Coordinates of C-alpha atoms in Angstrom, one line a residue:
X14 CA 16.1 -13.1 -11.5
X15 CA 19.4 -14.6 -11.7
X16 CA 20.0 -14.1 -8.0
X17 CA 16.6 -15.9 -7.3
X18 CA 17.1 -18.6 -9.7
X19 CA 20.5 -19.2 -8.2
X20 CA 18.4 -19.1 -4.5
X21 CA 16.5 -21.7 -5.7
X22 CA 19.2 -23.8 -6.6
X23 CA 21.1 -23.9 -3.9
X24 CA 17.7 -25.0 -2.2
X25 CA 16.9 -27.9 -4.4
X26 CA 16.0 -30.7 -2.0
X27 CA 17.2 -28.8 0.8
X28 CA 13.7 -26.1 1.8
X29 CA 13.8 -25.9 4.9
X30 CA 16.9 -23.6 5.0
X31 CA 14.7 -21.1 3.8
X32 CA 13.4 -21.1 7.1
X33 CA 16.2 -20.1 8.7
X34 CA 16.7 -16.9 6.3
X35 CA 13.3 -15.5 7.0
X36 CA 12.9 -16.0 10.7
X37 CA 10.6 -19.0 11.0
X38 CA 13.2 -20.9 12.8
X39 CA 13.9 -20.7 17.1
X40 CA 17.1 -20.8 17.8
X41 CA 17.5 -24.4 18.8
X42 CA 16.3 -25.3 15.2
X43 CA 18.6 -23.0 13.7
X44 CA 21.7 -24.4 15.5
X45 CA 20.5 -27.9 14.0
X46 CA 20.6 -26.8 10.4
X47 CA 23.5 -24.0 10.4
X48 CA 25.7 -28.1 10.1
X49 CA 24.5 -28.5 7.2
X50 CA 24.2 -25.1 5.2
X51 CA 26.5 -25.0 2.2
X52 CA 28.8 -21.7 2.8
X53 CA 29.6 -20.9 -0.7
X54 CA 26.2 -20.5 -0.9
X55 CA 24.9 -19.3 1.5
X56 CA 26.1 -15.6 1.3
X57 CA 24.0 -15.9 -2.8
X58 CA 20.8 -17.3 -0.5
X59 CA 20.9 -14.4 2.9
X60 CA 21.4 -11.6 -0.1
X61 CA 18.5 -13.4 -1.7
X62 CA 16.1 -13.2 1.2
X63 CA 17.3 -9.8 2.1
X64 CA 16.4 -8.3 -1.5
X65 CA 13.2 -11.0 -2.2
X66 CA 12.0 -11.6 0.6
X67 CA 8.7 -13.0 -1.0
X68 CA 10.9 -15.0 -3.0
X69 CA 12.5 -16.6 0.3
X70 CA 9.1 -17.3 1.3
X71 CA 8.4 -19.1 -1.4
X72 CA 10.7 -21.7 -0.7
X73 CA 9.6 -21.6 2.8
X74 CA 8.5 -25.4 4.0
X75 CA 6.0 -26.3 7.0
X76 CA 7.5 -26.8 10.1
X77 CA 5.5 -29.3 11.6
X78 CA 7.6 -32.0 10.3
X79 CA 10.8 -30.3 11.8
X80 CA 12.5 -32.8 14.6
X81 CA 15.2 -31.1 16.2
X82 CA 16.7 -32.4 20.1
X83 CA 17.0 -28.6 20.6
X84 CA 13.7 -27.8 20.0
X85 CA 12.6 -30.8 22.3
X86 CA 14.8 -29.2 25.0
X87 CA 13.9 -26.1 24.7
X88 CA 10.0 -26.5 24.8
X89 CA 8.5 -28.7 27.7
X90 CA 5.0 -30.8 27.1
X91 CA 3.8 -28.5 29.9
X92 CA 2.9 -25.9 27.4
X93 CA -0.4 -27.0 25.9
X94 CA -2.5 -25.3 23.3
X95 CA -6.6 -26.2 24.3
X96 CA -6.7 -27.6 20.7
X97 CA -4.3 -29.9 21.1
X98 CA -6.2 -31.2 24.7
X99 CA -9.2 -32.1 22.9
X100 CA -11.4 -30.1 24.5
X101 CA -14.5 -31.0 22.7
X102 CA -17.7 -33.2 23.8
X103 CA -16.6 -37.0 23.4
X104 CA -13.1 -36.9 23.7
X105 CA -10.9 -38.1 26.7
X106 CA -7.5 -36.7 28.1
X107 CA -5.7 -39.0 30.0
X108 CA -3.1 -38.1 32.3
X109 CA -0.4 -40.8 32.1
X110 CA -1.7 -43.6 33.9
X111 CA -4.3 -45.7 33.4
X112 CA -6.7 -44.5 31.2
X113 CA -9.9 -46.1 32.8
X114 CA -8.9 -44.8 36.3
X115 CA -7.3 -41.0 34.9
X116 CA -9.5 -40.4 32.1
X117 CA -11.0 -37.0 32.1
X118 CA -14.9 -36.9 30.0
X119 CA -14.4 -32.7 28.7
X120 CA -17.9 -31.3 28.3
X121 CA -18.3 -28.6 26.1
X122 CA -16.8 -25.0 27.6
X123 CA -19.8 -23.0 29.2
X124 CA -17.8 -20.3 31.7
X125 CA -17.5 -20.2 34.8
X126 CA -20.5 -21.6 37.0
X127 CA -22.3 -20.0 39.9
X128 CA -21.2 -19.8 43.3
X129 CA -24.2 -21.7 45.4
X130 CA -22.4 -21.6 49.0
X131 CA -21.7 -19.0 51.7
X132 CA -18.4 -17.3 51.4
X133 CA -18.5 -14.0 53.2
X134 CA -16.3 -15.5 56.2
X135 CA -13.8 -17.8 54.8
X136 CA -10.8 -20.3 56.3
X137 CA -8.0 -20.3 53.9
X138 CA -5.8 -23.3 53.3
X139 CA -2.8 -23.6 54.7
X140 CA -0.4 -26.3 54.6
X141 CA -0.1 -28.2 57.4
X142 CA -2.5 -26.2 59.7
X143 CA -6.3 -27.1 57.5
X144 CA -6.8 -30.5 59.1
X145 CA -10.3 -31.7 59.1
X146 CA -10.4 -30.8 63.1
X147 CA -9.8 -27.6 63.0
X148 CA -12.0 -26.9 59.6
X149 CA -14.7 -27.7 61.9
X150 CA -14.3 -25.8 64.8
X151 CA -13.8 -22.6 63.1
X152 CA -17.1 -23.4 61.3
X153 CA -18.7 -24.0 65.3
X154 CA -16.9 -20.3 65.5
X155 CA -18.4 -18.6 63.0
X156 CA -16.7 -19.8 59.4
X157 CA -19.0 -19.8 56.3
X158 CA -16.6 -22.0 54.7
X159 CA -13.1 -23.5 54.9
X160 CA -10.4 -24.7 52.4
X161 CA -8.1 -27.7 52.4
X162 CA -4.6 -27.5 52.5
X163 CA -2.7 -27.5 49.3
X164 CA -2.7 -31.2 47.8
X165 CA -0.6 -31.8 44.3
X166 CA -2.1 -32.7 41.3
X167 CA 0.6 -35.1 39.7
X168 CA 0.2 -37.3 43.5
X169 CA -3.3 -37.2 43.5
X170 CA -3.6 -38.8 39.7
X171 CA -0.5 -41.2 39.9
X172 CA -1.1 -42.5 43.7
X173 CA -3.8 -44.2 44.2
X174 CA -3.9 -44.3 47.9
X175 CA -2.7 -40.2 47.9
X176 CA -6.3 -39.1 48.4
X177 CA -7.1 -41.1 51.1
X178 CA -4.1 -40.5 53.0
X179 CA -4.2 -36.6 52.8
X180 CA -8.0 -35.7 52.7
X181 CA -11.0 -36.5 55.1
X182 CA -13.9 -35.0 55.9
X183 CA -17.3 -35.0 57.7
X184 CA -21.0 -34.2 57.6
X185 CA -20.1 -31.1 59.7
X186 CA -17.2 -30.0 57.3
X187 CA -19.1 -28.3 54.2
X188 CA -19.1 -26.4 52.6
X189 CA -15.6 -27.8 51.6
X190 CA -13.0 -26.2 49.1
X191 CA -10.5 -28.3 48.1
X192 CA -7.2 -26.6 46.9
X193 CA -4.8 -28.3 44.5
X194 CA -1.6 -27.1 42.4
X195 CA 0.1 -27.8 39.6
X196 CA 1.4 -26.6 36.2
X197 CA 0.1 -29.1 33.9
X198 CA -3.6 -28.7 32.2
X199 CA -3.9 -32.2 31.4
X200 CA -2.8 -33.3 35.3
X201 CA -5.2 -30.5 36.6
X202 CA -8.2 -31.4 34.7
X203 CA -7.5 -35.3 35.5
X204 CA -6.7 -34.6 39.1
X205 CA -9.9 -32.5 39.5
X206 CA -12.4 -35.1 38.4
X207 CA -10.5 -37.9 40.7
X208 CA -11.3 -34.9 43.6
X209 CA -14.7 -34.8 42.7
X210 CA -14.9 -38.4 42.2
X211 CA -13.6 -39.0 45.7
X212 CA -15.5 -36.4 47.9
X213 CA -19.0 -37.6 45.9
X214 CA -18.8 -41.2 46.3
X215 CA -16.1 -41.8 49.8
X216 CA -17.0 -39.0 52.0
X217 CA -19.4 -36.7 52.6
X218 CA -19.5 -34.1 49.2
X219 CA -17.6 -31.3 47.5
X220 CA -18.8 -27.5 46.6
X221 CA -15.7 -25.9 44.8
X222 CA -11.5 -27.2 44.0
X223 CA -9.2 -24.1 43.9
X224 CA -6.2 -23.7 42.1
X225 CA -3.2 -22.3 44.1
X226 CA -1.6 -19.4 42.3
X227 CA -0.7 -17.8 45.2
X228 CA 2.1 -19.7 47.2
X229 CA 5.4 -18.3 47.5
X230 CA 7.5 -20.5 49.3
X231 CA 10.3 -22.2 47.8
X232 CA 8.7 -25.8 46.8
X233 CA 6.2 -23.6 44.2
X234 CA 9.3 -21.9 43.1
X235 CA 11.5 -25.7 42.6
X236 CA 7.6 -27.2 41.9
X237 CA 6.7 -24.2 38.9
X238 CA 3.7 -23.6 40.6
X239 CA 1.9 -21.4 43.1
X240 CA 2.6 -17.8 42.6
X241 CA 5.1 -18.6 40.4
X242 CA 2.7 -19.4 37.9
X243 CA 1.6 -15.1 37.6
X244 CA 4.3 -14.7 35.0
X245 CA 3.0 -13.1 31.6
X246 CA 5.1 -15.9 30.0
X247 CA 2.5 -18.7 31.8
X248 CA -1.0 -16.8 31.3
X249 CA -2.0 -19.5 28.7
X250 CA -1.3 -22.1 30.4
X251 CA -3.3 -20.7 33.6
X252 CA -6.1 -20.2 31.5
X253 CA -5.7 -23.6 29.8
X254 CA -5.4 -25.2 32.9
X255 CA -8.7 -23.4 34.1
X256 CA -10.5 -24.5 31.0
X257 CA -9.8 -27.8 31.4
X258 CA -10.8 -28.1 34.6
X259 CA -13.5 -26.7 34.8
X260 CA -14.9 -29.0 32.0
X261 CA -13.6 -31.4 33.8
X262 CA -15.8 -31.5 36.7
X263 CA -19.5 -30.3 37.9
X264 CA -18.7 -28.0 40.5
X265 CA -17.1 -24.6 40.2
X266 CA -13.2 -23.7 39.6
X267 CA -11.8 -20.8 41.4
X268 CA -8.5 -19.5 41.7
X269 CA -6.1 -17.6 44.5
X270 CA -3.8 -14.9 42.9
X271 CA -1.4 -12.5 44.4
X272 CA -0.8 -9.0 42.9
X273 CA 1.1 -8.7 40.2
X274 CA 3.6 -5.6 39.3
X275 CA 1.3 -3.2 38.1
X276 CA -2.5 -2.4 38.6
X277 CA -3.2 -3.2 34.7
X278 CA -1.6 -6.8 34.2
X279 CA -3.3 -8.0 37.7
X280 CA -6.3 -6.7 36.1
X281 CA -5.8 -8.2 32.8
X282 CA -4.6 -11.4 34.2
X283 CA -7.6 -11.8 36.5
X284 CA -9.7 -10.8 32.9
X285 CA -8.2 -13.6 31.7
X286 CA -9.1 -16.3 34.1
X287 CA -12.6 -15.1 34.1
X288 CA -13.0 -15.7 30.8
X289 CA -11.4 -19.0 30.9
X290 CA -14.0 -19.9 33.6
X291 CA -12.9 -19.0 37.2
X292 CA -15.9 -18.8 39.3
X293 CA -14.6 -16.7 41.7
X294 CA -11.1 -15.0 42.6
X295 CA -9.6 -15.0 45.9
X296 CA -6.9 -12.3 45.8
X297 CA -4.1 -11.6 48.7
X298 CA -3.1 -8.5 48.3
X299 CA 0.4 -8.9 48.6
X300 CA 2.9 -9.5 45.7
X301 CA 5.0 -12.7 45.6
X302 CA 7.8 -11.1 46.8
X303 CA 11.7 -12.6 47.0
X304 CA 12.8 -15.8 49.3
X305 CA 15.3 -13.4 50.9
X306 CA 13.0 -10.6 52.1
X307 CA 9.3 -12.7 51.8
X308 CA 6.4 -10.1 52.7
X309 CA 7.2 -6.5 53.7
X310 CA 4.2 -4.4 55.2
X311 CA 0.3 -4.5 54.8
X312 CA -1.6 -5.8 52.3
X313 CA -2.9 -3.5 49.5
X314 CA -6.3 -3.3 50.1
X315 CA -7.3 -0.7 47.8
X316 CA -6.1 -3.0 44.4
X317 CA -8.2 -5.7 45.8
X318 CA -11.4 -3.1 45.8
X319 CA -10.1 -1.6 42.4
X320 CA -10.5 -5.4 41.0
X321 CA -13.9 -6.0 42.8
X322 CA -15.5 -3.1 40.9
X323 CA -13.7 -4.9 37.1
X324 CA -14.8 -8.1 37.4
X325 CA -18.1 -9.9 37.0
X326 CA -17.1 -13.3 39.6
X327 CA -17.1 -12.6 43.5
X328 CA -14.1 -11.6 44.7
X329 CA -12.0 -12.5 48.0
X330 CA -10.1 -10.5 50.0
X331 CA -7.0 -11.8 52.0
X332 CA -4.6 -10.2 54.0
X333 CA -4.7 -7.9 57.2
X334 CA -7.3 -9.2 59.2
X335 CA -5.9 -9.5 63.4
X336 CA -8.8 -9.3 65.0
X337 CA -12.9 -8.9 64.3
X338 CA -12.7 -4.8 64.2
X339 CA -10.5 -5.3 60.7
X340 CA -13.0 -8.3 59.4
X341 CA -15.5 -5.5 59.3
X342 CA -13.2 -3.0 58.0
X343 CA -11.7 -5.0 54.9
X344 CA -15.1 -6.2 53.8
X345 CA -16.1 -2.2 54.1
X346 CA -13.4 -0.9 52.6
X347 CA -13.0 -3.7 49.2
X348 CA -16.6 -4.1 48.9
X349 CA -15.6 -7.9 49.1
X350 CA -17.7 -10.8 48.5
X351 CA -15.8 -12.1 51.2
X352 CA -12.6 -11.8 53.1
X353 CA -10.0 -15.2 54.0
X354 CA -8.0 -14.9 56.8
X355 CA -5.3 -17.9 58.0
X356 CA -3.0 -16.1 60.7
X357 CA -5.9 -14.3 62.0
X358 CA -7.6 -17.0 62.8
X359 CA -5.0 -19.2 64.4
X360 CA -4.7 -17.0 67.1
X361 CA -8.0 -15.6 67.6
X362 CA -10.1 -18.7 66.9
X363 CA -13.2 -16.5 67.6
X364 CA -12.6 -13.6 65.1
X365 CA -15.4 -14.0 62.6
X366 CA -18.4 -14.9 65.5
X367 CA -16.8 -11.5 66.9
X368 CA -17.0 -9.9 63.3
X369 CA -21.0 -11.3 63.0
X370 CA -21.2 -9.6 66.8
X371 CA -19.7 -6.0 65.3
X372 CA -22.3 -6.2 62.2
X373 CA -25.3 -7.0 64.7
X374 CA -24.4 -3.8 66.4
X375 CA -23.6 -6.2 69.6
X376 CA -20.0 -5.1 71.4
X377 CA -17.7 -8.7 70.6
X378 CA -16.9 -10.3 73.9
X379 CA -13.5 -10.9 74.7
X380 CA -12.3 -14.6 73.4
X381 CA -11.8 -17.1 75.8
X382 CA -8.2 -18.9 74.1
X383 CA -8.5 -21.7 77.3
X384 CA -12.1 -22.2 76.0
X385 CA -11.3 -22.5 72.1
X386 CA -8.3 -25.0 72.7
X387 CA -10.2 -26.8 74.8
X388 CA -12.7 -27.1 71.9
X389 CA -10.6 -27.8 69.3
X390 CA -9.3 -30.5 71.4
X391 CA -12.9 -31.8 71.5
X392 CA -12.7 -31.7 67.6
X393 CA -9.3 -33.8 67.5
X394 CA -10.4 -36.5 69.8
X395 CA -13.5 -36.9 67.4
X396 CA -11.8 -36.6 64.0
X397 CA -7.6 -37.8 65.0
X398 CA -5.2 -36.0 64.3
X399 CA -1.6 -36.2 64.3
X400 CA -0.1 -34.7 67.5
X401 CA 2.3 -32.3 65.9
X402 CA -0.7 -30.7 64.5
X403 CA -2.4 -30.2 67.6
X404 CA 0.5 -29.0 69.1
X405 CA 1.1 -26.5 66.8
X406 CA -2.9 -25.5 66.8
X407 CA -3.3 -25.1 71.1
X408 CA -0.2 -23.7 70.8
X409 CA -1.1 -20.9 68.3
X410 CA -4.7 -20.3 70.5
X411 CA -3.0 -19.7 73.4
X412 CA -0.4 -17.3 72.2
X413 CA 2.6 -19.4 72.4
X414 CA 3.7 -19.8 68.9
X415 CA 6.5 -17.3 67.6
X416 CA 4.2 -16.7 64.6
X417 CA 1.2 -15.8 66.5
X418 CA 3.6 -13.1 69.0
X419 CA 1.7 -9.9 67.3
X420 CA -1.8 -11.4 66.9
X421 CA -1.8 -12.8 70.4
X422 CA -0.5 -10.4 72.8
X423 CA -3.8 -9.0 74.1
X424 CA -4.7 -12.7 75.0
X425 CA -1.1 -13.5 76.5
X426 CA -1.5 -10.4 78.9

């Protein structure tokens, strides 16, 4: 009692040490009270809270009032808890800029919604290669649907003029996925109703917005987004981020994932962004990977089919699709909603009207590349695009492009 009593003391007026004795405190708010801890006392208090430890509790204040510059370092605004966001009917989350033109209306959470468009033969994003010319012409080659590039959510809510310079579409170009990264759930959910907002009322509509947790290059790792996102230390902000956005907007959220280290957290992190309300999962089966050694070998086929059979949302499959023969194959062998291919189809432009050809029970006719650049061609007069582009595109068709050199050689010969 004596020992307590003399706890208490030296605590007169001065609680919130007692945090620091029973564990309450992070480091960074430790370090800012350790300055001013009395140490002739503080050996009576640590014995105190070692033998009482209820007793320590007692004096144990709330830490909400608890400033420390540490703590602010330590703990970035990204991190934000859905209570905190609002995320009730009425309320508005603005995004840093001006509220009339940022403001997000959060309807109340009702899952993920249903997918509504074809998606068995898909066109995935890739940055600088998804331009509005070539989104087309694969759909004239057999696409069910095709995905924008990568567009960032901070640019799309604090430029004004960003969505207009980066994304265009036409009457021909649906159904449309628009893909967008980021690692803020505010800045998502605000940049996904400007999307929606754009595509409904300047071009020509919108079925689906995507969030990119699959890119491995460098600016996701520099960017904290991407694949770089699939730690176990940012599933809740994922999920808060997919919350958010999808009551942010009327059409449906989905997400692209790589494989994580095991078969059981890929699993429970694709769980989790179910229930948070992903619509549907596109999965490359690859893991992220290092910047040194990027991808080594196939994808893993057989997780993406082990997921399929888990989860209650269609499910994509990306990765090793060359020519029509595996199309058929990795749809067989996942039990896919769909598959995605990107390198595929840049140098086979004709790979999926070959695939439809295989499932008819028709033998797929050798592609013409002369014929398809000539197309696409066609399809950049009509909708412009900038020549480096095109370049790169006739370039890949015909076999010419050092990332094509495998895809391509039966057409080069």
């Amino acid at each position: 009692k004596k020992i307590a009593k003399g706890t208490a003391g030296c605590f007169q007026g001065r609680r919130r040490r007692c945090a620091l004795l029973t564990g309450s405190l992070d480091r960074g708010g430790a370090c800012a009270l350790m300055g001013r801890i009395n140490v002739a006392t503080f050996p009576v208090a640590l014995a105190a809270s070692l033998l009482f430890p209820r007793i320590a509790l007692a004096f144990q204040p709330p830490l909400a009032g608890l400033h420390s510059p540490h703590l602010a370092a330590r703990r970035p605004p990204r991190i934000l808890q859905r209570a905190s966001m609002g995320l009730v009917a009425g309320t508005t989350v603005s995004a840093g800029a001006d509220s009339a033109e940022n403001g997000v209306e959060l309807k109340p959470a009702v899952g993920g919604k249903p997918i509504t468009f074809g998606h068995r033969l898909c066109v995935a994003p890739m940055v600088g290669a998804s331009d509005l010319a070539f989104r087309v012409a694969t759909r004239r080659w057999g696409a069910d649907c095709a995905w924008t590039e990568m567009f960032y959510s901070d640019k799309i809510v604090s430029d004004a003029g960003y969505m207009e310079q980066v994304l265009e579409s036409s009457p021909e170009d649906r159904p449309l996925v628009v893909q967008v990264c980021g690692n803020d759930p505010t800045m998502m959910a605000a940049a996904a109703a400007k999307i929606e907002r754009f595509c409904q009322d300047d071009l020509f509509g919108l079925d689906a917005i995507e969030i990119n947790l699959g890119c491995p290059q460098k600016r996701a790792m520099d960017g904290h987004f991407g694949s770089y996102l699939l730690d176990k230390r940012d599933w809740d902000l994922v999920c808060d981020m997919v919350s958010a956005m999808d009551q942010a907007v009327d059409v449906p959220i989905l997400c692209k994932i790589r494989l994580l280290q095991t078969r059981d957290q890929t699993l429970e992190f694709a769980l989790r962004l179910q229930d948070a309300g992903c619509s549907l999962l596109t999965v490359h089966g690859r893991q992220r990977g290092s910047q040194r050694h990027g991808r080594k070998g196939p994808a893993n086929l057989e997780e993406v089919a082990f997921l399929k059979t888990q989860l209650r949302i269609p499910v994509i499959c990306n990765g090793n699709i060359r020519c029509a023969q595996d199309v058929v194959a990795n749809l067989l062998s996942t039990g896919a909603d769909g598959v995605m291919s990107a390198e595929g189809v840049l140098s086979n432009a004709a790979v999926f009207a070959q695939a439809k050809q295989l499932e008819e029970g028709k033998e797929p006719g050798m592609s013409n590349p002369r014929e398809a650049a000539l197309e696409y061609l066609q399809c950049a007069e009509q909708y412009p695009t900038p020549f480096h582009i095109v370049h790169q595109h006739v370039a890949c068709m015909l076999g010419l492009a050092p990332s094509t050199e495998g895809a391509s050689w039966v057409q080069r010969k």
